[in-house]
Coordinates of C-alpha atoms in Angstrom, one line a residue:
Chain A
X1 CA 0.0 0.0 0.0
X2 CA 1.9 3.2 -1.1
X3 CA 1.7 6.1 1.2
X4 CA 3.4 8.4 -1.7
X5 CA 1.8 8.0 -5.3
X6 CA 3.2 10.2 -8.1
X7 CA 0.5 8.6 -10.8
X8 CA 2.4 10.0 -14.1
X9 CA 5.3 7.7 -14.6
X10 CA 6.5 10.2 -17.8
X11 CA 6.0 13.8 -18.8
X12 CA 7.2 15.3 -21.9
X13 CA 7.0 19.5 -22.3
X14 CA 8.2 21.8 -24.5
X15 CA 11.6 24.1 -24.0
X16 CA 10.3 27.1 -22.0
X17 CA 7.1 26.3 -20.8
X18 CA 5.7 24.8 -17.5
X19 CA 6.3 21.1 -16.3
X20 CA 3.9 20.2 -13.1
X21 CA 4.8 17.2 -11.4
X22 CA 2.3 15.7 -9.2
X23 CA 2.1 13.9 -6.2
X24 CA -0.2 12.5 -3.2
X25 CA -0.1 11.2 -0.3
X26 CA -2.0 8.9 2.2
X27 CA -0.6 9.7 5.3
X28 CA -1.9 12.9 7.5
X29 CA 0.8 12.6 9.6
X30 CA 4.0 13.4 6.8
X31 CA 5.3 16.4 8.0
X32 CA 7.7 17.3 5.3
X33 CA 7.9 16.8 1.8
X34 CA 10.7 16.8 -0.6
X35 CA 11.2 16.2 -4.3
X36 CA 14.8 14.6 -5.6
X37 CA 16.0 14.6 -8.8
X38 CA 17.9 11.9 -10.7
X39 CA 19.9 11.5 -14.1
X40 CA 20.8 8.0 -15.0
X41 CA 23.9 6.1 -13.6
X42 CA 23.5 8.9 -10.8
X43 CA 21.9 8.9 -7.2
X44 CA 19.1 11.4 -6.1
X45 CA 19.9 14.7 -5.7
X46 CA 17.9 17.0 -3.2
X47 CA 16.1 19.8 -5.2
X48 CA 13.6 21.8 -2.9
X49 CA 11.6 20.9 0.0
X50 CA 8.3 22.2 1.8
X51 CA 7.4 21.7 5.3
X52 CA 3.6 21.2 6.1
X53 CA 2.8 24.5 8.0
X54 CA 3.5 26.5 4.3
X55 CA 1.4 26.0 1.2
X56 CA 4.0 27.1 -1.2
X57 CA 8.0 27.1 -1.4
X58 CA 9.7 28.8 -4.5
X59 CA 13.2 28.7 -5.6
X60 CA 14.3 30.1 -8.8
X61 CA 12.7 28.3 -11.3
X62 CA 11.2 25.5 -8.9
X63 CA 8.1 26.3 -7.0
X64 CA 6.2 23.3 -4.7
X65 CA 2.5 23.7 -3.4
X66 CA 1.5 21.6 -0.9
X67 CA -2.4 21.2 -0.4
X68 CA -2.8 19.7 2.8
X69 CA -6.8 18.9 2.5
X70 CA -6.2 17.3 -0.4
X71 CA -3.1 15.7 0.6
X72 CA -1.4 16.3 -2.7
X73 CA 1.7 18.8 -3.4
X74 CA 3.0 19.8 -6.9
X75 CA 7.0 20.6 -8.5
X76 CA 6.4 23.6 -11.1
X77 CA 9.2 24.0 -13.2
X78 CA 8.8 27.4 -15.1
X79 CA 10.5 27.6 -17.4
X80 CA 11.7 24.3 -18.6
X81 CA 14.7 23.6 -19.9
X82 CA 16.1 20.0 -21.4
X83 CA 18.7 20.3 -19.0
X84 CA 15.9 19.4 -16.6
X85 CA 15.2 16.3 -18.2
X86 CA 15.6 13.6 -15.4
X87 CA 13.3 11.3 -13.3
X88 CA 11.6 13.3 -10.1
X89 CA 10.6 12.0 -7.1
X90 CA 8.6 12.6 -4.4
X91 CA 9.6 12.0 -0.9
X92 CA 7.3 12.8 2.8
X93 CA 8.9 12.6 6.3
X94 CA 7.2 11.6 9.4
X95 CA 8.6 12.0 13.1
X96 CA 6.2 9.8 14.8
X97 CA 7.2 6.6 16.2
X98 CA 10.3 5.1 16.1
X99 CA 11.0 6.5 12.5
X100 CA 12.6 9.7 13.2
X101 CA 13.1 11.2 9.7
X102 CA 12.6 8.4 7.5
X103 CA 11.4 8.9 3.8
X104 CA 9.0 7.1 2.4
X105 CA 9.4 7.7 -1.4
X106 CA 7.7 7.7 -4.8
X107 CA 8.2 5.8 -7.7
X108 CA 9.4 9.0 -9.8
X109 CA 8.1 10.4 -12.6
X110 CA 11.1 10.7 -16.0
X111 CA 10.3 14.4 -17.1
X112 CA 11.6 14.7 -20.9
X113 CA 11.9 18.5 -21.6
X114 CA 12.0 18.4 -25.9
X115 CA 14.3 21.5 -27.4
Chain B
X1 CA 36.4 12.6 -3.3
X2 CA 33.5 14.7 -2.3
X3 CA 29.9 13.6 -1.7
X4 CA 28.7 10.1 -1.2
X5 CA 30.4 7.5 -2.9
X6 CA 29.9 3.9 -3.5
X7 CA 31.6 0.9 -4.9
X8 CA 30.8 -1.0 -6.6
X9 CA 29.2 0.7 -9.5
X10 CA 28.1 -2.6 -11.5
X11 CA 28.6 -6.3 -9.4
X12 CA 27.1 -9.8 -10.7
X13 CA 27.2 -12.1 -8.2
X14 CA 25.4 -16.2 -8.8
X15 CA 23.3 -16.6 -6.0
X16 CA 25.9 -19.2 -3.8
X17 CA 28.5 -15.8 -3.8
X18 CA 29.3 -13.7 -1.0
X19 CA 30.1 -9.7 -1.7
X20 CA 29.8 -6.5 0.3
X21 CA 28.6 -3.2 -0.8
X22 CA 30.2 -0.5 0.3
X23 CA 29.4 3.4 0.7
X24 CA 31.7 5.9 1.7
X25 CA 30.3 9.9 3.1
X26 CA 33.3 12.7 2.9
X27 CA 30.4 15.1 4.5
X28 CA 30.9 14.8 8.0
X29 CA 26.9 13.5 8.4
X30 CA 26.5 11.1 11.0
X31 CA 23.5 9.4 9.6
X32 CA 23.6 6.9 6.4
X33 CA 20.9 4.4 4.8
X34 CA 20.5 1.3 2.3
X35 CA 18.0 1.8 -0.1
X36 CA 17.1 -0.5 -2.9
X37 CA 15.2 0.9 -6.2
X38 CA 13.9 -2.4 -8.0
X39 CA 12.9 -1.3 -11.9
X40 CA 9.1 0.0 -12.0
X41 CA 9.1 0.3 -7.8
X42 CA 9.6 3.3 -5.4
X43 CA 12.9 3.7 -3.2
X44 CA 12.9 1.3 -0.2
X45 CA 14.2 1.8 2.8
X46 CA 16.4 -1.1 4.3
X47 CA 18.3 0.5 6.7
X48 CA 19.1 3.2 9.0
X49 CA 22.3 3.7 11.5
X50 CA 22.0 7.0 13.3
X51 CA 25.6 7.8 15.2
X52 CA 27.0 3.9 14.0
X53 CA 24.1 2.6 15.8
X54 CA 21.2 0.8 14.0
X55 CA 17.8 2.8 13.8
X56 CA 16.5 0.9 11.8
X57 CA 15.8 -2.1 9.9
X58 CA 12.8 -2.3 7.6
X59 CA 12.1 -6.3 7.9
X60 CA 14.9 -6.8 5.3
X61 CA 16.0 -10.5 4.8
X62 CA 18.9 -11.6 6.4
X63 CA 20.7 -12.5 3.4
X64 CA 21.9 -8.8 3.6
X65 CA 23.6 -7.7 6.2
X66 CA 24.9 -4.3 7.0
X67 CA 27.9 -3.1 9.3
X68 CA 28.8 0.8 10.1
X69 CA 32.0 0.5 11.5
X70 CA 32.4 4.6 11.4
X71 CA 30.5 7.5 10.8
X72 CA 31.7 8.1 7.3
X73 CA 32.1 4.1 6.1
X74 CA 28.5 1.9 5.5
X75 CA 28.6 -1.8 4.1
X76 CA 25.9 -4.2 3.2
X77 CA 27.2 -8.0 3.2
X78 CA 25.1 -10.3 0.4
X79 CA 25.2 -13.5 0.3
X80 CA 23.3 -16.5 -1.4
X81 CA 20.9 -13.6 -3.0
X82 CA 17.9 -14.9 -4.9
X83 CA 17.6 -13.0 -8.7
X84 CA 15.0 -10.9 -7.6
X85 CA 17.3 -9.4 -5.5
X86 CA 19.0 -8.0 -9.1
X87 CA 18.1 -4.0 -8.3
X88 CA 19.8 -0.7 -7.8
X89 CA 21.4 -0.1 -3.7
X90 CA 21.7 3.2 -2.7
X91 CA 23.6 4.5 0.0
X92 CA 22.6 8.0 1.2
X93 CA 23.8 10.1 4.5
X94 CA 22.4 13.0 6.4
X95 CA 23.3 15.2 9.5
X96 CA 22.2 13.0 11.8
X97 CA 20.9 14.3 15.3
X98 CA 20.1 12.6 18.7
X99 CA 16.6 13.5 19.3
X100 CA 15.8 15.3 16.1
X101 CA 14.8 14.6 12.7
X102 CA 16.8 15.1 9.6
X103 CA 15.6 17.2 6.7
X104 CA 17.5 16.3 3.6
X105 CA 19.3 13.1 2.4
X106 CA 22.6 13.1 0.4
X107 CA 22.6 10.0 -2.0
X108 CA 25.5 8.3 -3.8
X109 CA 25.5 6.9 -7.3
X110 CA 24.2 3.1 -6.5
X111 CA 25.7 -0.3 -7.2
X112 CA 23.6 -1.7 -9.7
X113 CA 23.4 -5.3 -8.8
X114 CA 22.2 -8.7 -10.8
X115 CA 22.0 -11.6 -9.3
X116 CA 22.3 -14.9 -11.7

């Protein structure tokens, strides 16, 4: 039973406009949500992050939104470039119990910015 | 070296082999995990060691076996692996902190591992 669901395994955009990745969750107690990044034959990288008392978290070109009541958040890339092509995931925290900061991850979704 | 790194990059192993992973942190954290991606499946947790102690084992068989000897050094120990073990292991580090939770995850590149 996944607690993290990013339902869009690919996403393909044009140079210079919007990519919105998507992503929801089952769990109401995930505190903090991150998204990663990954080219092939590399790990993860940590892109941007959003903790659940803010509904919004920019960073240059990388905005997330989190929507608690509808327990989804979203990665807006604005604008795109095919430099940005790589898989994205999504990744929620939770501090209760005896898994202090443990992710529980998505299975990505391979974003395919086209020149 | 900077980063997270891991060796292997590549390892194929028949299933009556023993190998270790191993993962080496030149970050100073004093947190680092196991994860396996299989193809088509999300990143899975299999371990945690929090200050070289273990935090955290996520019902993992014990045909893998991890050892943290030091902060900055993380192995996992295979042996007789079944071929649906074959998957991508990564090892990632954070801060670390007694009592706290970490934020963000630093990841290495993965051994990709197949299992014959």
């Amino acid at each position: 039973d996944q607690q993290v669901k990013q339902n869009s395994p690919s996403l393909s955009v044009q140079e210079g406009r919007i990519s919105i990745l998507n992503c929801d969750y089952t769990n109401s107690m995930f505190d903090y949500f991150l998204w990663y990044k990954k080219y092939p034959a590399e790990g993860p990288t940590f892109l941007i992050s959003i903790s659940s008392i803010k509904d919004k978290n920019e960073d240059g070109r990388f905005t997330v939104f989190l929507n608690k009541s509808a327990k989804h958040l979203s990665l807006h890339i604005v604008p795109s470039q095919p430099g940005d092509s790589a898989v994205y995931f999504c990744a929620a925290r939770t501090d209760y119990g005896g898994s202090q900061g443990n992710l529980i991850f998505g299975k990505g979704t391979k974003l395919s910015v086209k020149p | 070296e900077t980063g997270v790194t891991q060796t292997p990059r590549h390892l194929v192993m028949g299933m009556t082999n023993k190998k270790s992973l191993k993962c080496e942190q030149h970050l100073g954290h004093n947190a680092m995990y196991w994860y396996k991606q299989s193809a088509k499946k999300p990143l899975e947790l299999m371990f945690v060691y929090n200050f070289k102690e273990q935090t955290e084992n996520n019902s993992v068989p014990s045909r893998f076996s991890p050892e943290c000897p030091n902060s900055s050094h993380l192995f996992l120990h295979l042996h007789t692996l079944q071929p649906e073990d074959s998957a991508l292991y990564l090892c990632a580090s954070s801060q670390g902190q007694r009592g706290a939770v970490d934020n963000e995850q630093f990841f290495g590149p993965g051994t990709r591992l197949t299992v014959l």
